[in-house]
Coordinates of C-alpha atoms in Angstrom, one line a residue:
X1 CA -24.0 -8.0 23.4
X2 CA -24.0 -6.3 27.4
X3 CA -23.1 -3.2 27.9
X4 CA -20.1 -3.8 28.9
X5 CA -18.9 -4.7 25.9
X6 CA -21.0 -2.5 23.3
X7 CA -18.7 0.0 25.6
X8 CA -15.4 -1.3 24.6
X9 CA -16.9 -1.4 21.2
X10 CA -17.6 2.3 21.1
X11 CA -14.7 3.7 22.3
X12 CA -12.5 1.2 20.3
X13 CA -14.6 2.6 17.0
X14 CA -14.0 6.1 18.3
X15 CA -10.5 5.9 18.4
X16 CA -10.3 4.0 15.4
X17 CA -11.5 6.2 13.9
X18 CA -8.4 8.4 14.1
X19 CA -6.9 5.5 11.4
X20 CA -9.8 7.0 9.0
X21 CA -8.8 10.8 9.1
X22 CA -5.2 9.1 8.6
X23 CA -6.5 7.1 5.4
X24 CA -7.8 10.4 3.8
X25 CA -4.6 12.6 5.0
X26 CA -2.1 9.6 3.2
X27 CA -4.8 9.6 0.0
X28 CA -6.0 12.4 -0.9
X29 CA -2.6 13.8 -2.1
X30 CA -2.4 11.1 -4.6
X31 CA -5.1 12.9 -6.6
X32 CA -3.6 16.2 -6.5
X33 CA -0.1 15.5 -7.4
X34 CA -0.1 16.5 -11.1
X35 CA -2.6 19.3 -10.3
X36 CA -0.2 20.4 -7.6
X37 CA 3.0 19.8 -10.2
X38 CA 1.7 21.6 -12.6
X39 CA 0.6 24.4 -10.2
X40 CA 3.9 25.1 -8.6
X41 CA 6.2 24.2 -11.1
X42 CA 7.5 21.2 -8.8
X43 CA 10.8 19.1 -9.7
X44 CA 10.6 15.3 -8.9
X45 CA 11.9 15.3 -5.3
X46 CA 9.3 18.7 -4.9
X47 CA 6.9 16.1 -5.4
X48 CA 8.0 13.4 -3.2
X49 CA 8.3 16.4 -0.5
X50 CA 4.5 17.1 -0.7
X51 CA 3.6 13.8 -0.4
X52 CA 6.2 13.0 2.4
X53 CA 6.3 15.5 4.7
X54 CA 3.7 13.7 6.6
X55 CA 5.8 10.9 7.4
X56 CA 8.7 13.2 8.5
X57 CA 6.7 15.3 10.8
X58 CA 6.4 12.2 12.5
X59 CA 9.1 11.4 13.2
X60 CA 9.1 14.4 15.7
X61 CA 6.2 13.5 17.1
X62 CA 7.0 10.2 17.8
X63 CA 9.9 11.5 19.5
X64 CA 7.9 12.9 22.6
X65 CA 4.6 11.0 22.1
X66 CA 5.7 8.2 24.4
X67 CA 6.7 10.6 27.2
X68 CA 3.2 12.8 26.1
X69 CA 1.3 9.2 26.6
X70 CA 2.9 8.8 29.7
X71 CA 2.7 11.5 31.4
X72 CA -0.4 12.8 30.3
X73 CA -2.3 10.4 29.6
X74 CA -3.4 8.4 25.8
X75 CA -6.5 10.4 25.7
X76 CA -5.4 14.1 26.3
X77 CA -2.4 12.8 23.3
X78 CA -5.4 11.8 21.0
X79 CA -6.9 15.1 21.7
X80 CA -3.8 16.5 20.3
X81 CA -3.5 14.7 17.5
X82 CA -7.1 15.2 16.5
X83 CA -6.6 19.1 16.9
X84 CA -3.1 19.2 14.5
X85 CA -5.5 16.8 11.6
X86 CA -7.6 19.8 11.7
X87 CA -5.4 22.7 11.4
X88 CA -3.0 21.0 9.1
X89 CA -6.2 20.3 6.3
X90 CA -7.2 23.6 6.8
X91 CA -3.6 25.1 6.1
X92 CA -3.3 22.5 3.0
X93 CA -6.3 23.8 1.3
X94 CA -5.3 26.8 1.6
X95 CA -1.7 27.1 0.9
X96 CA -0.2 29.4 -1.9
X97 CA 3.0 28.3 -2.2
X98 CA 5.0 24.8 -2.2
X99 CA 6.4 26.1 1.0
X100 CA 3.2 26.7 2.8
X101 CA 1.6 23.3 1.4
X102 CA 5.2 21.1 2.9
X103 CA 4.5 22.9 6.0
X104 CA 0.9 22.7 6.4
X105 CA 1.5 18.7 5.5
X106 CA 3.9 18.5 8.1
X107 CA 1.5 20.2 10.5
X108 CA -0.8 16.7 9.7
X109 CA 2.3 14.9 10.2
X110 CA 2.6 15.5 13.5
X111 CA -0.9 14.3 13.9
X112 CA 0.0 10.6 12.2
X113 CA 1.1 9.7 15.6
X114 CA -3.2 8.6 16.0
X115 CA -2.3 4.7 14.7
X116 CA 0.8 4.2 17.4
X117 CA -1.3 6.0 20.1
X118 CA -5.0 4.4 19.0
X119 CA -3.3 0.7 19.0
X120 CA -2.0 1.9 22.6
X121 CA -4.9 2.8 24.0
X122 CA -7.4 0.2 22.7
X123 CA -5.0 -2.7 23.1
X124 CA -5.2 -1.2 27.2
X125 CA -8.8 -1.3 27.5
X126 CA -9.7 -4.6 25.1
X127 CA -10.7 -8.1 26.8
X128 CA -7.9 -11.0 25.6
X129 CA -10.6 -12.6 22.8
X130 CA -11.1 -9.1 21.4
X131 CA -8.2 -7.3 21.2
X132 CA -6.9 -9.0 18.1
X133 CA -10.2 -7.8 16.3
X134 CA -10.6 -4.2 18.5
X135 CA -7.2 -3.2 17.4
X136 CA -7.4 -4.4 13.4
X137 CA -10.1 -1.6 13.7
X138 CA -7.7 0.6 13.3
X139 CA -6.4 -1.1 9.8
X140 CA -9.8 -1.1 8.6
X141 CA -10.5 2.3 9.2
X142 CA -7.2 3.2 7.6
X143 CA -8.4 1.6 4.5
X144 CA -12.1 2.8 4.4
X145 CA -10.5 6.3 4.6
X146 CA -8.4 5.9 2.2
X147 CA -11.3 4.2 -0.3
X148 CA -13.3 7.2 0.6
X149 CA -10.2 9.4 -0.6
X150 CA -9.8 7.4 -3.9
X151 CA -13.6 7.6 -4.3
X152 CA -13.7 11.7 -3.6
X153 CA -10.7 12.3 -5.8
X154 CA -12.6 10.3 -8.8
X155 CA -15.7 11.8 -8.3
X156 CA -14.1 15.5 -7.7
X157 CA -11.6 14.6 -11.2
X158 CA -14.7 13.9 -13.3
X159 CA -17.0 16.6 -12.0
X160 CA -14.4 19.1 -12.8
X161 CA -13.9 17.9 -16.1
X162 CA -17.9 19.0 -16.7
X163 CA -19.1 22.3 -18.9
X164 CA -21.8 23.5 -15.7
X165 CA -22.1 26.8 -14.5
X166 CA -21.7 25.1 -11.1
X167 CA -18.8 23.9 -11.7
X168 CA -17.0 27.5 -12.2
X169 CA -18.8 28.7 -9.4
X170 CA -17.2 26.5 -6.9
X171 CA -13.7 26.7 -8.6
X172 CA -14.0 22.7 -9.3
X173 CA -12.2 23.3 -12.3
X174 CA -9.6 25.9 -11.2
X175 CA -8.8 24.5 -7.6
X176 CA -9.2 21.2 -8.4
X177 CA -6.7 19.9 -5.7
X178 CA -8.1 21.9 -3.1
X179 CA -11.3 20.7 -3.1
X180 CA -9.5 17.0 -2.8
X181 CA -7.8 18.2 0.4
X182 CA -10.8 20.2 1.8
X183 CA -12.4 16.5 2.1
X184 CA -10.5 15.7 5.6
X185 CA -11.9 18.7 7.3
X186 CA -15.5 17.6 8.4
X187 CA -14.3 13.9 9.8
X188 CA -11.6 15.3 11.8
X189 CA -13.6 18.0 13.5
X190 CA -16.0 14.6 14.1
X191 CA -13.7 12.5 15.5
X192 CA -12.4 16.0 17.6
X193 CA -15.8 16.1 19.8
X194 CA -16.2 12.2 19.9
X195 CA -12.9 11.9 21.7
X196 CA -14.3 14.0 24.7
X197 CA -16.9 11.0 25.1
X198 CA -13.7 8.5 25.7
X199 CA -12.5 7.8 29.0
X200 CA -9.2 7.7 30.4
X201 CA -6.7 3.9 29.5
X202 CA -7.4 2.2 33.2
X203 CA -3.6 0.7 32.8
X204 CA -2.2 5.0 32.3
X205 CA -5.0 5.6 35.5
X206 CA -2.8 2.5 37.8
X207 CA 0.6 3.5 36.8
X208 CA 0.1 7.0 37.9
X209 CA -2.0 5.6 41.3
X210 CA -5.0 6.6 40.5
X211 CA -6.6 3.1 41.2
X212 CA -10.3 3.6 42.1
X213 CA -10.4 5.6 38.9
X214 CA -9.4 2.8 36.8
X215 CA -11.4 0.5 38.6
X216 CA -14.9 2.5 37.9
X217 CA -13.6 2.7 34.3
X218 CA -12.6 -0.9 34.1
X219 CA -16.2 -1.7 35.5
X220 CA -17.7 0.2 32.3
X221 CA -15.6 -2.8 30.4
X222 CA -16.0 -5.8 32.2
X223 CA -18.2 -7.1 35.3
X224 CA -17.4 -6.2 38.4
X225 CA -15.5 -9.5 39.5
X226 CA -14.0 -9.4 36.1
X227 CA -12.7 -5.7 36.7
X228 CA -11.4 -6.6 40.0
X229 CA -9.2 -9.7 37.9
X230 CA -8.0 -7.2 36.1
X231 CA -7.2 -4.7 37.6
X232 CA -5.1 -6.7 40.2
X233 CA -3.4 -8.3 37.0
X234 CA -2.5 -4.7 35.9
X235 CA -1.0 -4.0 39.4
X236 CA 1.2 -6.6 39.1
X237 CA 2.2 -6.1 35.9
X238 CA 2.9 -2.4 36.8
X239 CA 4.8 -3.4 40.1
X240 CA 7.2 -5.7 38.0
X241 CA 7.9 -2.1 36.1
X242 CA 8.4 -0.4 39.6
X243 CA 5.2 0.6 39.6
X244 CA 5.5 3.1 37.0
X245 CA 6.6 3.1 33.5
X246 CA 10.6 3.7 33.2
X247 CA 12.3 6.4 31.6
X248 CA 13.0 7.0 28.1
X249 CA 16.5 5.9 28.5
X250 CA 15.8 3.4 30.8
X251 CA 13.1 1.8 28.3
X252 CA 15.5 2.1 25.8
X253 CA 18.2 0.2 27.8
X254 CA 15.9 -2.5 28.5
X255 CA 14.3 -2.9 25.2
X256 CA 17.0 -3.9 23.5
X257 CA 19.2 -6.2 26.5
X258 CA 18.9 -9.8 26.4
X259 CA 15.6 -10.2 28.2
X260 CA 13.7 -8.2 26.1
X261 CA 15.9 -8.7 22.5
X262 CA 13.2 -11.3 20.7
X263 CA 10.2 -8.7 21.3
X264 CA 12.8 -5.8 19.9
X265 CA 13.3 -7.8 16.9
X266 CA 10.0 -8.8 16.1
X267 CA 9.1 -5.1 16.3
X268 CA 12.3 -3.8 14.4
X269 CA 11.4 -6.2 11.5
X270 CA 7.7 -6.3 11.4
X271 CA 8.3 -2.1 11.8
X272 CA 10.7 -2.3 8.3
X273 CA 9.0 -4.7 6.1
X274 CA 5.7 -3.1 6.4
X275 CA 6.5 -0.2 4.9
X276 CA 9.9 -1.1 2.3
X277 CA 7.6 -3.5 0.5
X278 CA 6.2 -0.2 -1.1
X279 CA 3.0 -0.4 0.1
X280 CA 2.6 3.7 0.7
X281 CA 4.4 4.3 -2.9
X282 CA 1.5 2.3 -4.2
X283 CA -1.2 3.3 -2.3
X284 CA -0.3 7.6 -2.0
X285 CA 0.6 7.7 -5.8
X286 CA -1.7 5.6 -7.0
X287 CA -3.0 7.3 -10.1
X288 CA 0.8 7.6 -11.1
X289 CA 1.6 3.9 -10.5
X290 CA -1.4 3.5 -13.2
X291 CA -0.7 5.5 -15.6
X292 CA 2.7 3.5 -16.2
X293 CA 0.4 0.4 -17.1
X294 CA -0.9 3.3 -19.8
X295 CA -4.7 3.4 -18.5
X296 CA -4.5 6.9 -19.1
X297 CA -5.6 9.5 -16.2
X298 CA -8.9 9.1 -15.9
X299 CA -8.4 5.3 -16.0
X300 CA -6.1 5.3 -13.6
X301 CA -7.8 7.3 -10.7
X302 CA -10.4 4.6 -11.7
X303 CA -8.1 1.9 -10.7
X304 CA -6.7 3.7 -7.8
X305 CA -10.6 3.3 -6.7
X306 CA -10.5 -0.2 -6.8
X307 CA -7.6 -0.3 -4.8
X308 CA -9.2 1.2 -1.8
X309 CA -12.5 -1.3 -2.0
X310 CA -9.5 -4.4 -2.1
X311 CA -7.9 -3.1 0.4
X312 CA -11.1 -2.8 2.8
X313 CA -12.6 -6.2 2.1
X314 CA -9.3 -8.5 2.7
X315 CA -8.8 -6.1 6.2
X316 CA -11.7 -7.0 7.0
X317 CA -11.5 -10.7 6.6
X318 CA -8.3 -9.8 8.3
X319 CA -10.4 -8.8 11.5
X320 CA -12.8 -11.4 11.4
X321 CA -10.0 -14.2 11.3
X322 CA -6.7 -12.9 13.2
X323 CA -8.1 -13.9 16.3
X324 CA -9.5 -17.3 14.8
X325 CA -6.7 -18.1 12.6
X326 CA -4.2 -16.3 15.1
X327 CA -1.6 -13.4 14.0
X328 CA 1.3 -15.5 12.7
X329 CA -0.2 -17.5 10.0
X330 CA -1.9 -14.4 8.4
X331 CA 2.0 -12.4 8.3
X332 CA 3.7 -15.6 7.1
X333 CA 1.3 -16.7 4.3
X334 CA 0.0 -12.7 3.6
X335 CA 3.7 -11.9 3.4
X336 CA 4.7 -14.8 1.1
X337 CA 1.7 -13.7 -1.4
X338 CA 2.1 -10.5 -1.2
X339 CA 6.3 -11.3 -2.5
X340 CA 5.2 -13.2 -5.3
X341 CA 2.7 -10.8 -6.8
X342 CA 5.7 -7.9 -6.3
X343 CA 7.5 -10.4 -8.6
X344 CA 4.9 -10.5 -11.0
X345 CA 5.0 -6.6 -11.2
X346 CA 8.9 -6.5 -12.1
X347 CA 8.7 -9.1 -14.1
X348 CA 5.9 -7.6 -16.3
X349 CA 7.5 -4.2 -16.9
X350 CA 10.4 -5.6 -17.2
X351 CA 9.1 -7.1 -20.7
X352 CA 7.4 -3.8 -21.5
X353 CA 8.3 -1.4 -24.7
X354 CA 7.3 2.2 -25.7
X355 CA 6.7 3.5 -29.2
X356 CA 4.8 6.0 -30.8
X357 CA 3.4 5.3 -34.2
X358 CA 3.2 8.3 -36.9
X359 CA -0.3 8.5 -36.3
X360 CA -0.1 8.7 -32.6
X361 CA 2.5 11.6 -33.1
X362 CA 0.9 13.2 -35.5
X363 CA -2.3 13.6 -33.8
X364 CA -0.8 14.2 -30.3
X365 CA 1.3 17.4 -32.2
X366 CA -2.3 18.8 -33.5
X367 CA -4.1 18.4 -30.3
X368 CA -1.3 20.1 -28.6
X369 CA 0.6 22.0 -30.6
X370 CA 4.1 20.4 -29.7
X371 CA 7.0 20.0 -31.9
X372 CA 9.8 18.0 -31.8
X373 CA 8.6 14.8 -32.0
X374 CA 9.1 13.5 -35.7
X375 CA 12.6 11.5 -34.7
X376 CA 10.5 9.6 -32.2
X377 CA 8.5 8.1 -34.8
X378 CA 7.9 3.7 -34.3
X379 CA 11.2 4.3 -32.3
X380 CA 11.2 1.3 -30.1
X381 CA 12.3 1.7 -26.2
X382 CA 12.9 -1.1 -24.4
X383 CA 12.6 0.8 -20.7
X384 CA 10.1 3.5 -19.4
X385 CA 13.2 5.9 -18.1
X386 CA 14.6 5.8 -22.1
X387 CA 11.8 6.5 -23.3
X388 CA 10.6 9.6 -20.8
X389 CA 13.9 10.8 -21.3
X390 CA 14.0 11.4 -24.8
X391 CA 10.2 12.8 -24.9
X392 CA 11.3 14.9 -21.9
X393 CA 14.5 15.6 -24.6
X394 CA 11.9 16.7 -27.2
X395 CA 8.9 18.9 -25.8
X396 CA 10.3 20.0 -22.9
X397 CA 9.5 18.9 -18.8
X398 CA 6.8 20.8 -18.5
X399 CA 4.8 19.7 -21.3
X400 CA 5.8 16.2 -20.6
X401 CA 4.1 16.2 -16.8
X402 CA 1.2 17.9 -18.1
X403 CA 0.6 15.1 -20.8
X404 CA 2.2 12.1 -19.1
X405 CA -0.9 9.8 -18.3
X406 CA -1.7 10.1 -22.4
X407 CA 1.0 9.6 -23.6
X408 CA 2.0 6.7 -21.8
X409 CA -1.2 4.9 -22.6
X410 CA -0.6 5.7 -26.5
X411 CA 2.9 3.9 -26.4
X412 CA 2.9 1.3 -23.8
X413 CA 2.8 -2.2 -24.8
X414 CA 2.6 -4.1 -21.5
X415 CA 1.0 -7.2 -20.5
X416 CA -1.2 -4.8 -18.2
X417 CA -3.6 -7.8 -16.6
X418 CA -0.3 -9.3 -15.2
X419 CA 0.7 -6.1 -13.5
X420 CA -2.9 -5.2 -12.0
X421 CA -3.0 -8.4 -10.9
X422 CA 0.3 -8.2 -9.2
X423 CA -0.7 -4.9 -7.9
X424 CA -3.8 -5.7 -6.4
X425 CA -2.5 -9.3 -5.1
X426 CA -0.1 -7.2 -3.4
X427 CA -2.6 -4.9 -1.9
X428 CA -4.8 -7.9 -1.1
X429 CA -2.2 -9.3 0.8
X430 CA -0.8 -6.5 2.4
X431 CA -4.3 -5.9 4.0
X432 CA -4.9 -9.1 5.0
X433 CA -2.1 -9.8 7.2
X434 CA 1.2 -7.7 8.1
X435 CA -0.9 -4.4 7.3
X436 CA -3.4 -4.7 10.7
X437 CA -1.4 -7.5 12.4
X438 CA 1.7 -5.2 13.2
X439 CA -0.3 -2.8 15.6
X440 CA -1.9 -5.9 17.1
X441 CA 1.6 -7.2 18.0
X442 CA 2.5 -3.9 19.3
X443 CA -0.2 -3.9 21.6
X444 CA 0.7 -7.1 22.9
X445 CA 4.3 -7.9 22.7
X446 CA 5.2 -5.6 24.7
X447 CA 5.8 -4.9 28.9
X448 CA 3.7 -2.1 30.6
X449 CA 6.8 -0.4 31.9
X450 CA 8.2 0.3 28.3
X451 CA 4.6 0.2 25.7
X452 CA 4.2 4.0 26.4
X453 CA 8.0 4.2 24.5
X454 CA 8.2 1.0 22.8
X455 CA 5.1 1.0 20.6
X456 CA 6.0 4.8 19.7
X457 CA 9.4 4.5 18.8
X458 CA 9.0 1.3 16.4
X459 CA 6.2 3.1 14.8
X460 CA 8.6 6.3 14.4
X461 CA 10.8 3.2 12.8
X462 CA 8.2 2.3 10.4
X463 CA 7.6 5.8 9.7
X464 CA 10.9 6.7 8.7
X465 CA 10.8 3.9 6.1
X466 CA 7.7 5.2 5.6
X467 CA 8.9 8.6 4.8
X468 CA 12.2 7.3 2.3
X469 CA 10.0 5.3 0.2
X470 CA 7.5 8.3 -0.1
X471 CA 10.3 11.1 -0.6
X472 CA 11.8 9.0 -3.3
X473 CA 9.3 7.1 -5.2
X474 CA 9.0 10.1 -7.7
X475 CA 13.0 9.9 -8.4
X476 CA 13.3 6.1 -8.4
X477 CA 10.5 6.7 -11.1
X478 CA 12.6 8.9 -13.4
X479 CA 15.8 7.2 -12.9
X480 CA 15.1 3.1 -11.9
X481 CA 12.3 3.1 -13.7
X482 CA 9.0 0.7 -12.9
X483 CA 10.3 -2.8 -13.1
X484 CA 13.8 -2.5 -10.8
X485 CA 11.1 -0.3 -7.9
X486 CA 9.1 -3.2 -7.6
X487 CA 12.2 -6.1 -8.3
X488 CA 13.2 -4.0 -4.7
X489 CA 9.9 -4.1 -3.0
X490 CA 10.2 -7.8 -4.2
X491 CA 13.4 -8.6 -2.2
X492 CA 13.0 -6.6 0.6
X493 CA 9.6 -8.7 1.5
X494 CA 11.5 -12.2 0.9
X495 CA 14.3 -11.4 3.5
X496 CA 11.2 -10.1 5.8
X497 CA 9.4 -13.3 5.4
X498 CA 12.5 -15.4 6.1
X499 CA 13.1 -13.6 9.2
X500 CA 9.5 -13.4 10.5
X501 CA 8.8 -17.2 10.0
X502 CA 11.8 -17.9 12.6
X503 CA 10.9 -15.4 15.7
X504 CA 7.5 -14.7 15.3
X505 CA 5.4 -16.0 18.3
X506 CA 1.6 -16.8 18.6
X507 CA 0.0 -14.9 20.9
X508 CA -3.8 -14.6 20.3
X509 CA -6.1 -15.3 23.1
X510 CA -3.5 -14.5 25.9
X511 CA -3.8 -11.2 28.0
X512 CA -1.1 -9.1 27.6
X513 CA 0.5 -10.4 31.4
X514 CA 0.6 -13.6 29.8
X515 CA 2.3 -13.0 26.5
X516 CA 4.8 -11.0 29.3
X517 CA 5.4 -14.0 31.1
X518 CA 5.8 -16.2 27.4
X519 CA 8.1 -13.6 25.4
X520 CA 10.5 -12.8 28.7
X521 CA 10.4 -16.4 30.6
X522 CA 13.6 -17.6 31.3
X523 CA 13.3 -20.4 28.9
X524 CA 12.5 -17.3 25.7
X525 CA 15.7 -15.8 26.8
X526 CA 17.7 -18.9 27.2
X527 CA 16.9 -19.4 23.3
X528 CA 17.6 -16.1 22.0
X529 CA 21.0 -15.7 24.0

């Protein structure tokens, strides 16, 4: 490896990195969400507010971070974003109220603009034969962070479930979600002073003229004749854009005319099936999702574990293949799995029933002296929302959320193999091909003059998909119940494999000019007229 490319390779990894600090921002509140509950008193939609208000402080920021990218360059925007990770898991941690934590969350949502600006920026400063892999960095270090969240939450769960002196000291046992939340603040002050070592996107340095600039950084990339082949390439491609990235409204206009319309529609669906298929319900509420198999609490932060290690070994044999096998095969066949194992899910809750024995009852009313539950006894339920209703019915809300993970795993009779299969088939599968290959697309698919509002504004697309699924997950919970959520995660990723297998193009091992050249020829807009 030159050193040329252990260069691209380093500032590719730093900015990457910015997908890891995302990882343990989405993660870390699964762990603390019955602490957090409990704490605050929260009602179901309080709940999906915590956990959302990420994904809709987002979508403000993705609102100006294409003219922020634009006009002042991807780096200086990363800088931002590294800054608001910071302040936001500060604020969290320490947050009194269910006001303070919303806002300091939506503080770090603001900042979740990193995986539309990182896929940006690397896909502007990656050779042709390693963008695929340089910009599936970003996937990867999505799901190591959020592995390492799972992994902290476990560890911080069981540790403050211990009788040490320690323990007390450090308020493990009292402040158990802060401590969860506390765990973003060291990487993201990291990745804060690595950025400085980054240098500005050569393409951002020619549209705004400043072209022996991004020819000294494009010969820290590539040899010097091959920086001089790209960097005319780049001129061109910037003079078919009149030499400078349009306008907002101009983008916008051009995005979506008939030129441009197969690229918009690859984006608008690749945008919405990533994120309806439930994939952030499953992954930012982990522990809950488990506990309605009945594996119990600490069972189910166990299994919420094994979820992050899935996820990072199938990305990564997404990285090491999507620019062997190319990026269409990986969607079409990841998205087809990843339907059938959704089907599995639905159709093993479906079969499930809920019922207490006397014994069960009996010894759940000594250990915590509830009352209420004698009409309950070997009542059979046929769905998880009949039977929390009538135990909510019976002890009361409260008492409910504070003992839901036990007594969901005395009375559930599920075929619980089929459903973490499905689960983690899902998750496999999710990871392994529409997960990292929709910010490589976005890199590419896309024409100089409109990526800097483009890639932002399909991302604020995903996000806000992002954000309902998040936001309601909790409800849909209490009131659809387990097996119709995932029946709807289910449909929603057939009609996105249907779609996808008709207009998705191949375009691995083609520089970004000549993916321009293949998605807007006359011929590609002949056939989607």
């Amino acid at each position: 490896m030159n050193n040329q490319v252990r260069h691209v390779f380093f500032c590719a990894i730093v900015v990457a990195f910015g997908g890891f600090i995302f990882g343990l921002d989405a993660a870390l509140i699964s762990g603390t969400v019955r602490f957090i509950s409990e704490e605050f008193s929260l009602s179901d939609l309080q709940i999906g507010a915590v956990v959302s208000a990420p994904g809709f402080g987002v979508l403000f920021a993705l609102l100006i971070t294409g003219m922020i990218c634009d006009k002042y360059g991807r780096r200086l925007a990363l800088l931002i974003i590294a800054f608001l990770y910071i302040l936001s898991a500060v604020a969290s941690v320490l947050a009194v109220s269910f006001e303070m934590l919303v806002t300091a969350r939506f503080v770090g949502g603001l900042a979740f603009t990193s995986l539309s600006v990182a896929a940006m920026y690397i896909g502007e400063i990656a050779p042709p034969k390693l963008r695929g892999k340089l910009v599936a960095m970003i996937q990867i270090n999505i799901v190591v962070g959020l592995s390492t969240a799972y992994f902290a939450n476990y560890l911080i769960l069981q540790a403050s479930q211990l009788d040490a002196d320690w323990v007390i000291a450090m308020g493990l046992n009292t402040h158990t979600w802060r401590w969860m939340l506390a765990i973003e603040i060291i990487p993201a002050i990291i990745w804060l002073i690595l950025l400085f070592f980054i240098p500005k996107s050569p393409r951002w340095l020619v549209m705004n003229n400043h072209i022996q600039q991004a020819n000294l950084v494009l010969q820290r990339f590539l040899s010097p004749a091959e920086a001089q082949r790209e960097l005319a390439q780049i001129q061109h491609s910037v003079e078919l854009g009149d030499k400078h990235a349009l306008s907002t409204m101009e983008a916008l206009k051009a995005m979506f005319g008939s030129k441009m319309r197969k690229a918009a529609l690859i984006g608008l669906t690749m945008g919405v099936v990533q994120q309806i298929t439930g994939i952030n319900a499953i992954m930012f509420y982990a522990p809950t999702v488990f506990e309605q198999v009945g594996l119990g609490t600490n069972a189910a932060f166990f299994q919420a574990l094994i979820v992050g290690l899935v996820s990072v070994v199938f990305t990564i044999g997404a990285v090491l293949l999507v620019d062997r096998l190319g990026r269409r095969p990986l969607v079409i066949y990841g998205l087809a799995a990843g339907t059938i194992s959704l089907f599995m899910c639905h159709y093993a809750f479906s079969q499930a029933t809920y019922m207490l024995s006397p014994e069960q009852i009996s010894a759940f009313t000594r250990e915590h002296n509830t009352l209420g539950m004698a009409n309950m006894v070997s009542t059979a339920f046929s769905s998880d929302i009949e039977f929390k209703n009538m135990l909510q019915s019976v002890i009361g809300l409260e008492e409910f959320r504070r003992h839901e993970g036990q007594l969901m795993q005395m009375a559930t009779n599920v075929n619980a193999n089929m459903i973490l299969i499905g689960v983690m088939g899902y998750i496999a599968a999710f990871h392994f091909s529409i997960g990292p290959v929709m910010w490589v697309l976005f890199s590419e698919i896309f024409p100089i003059a409109i990526r800097g509002t483009a890639i932002p504004m399909f991302a604020l697309l995903a996000s806000i998909v992002s954000y309902l699924v998040q936001q309601f997950f909790p409800w849909q919970l209490s009131h659809m119940g387990a097996s119709d959520i995932f029946l709807f995660y289910a449909i929603s990723g057939a009609i996105g494999f249907v779609i996808l297998c008709k207009i998705m193009p191949e375009t691995k091992n083609k520089t970004i000019e000549e993916i321009e050249l293949d998605l807007y020829s006359p011929q590609t807009k002949a056939s989607v007229a």
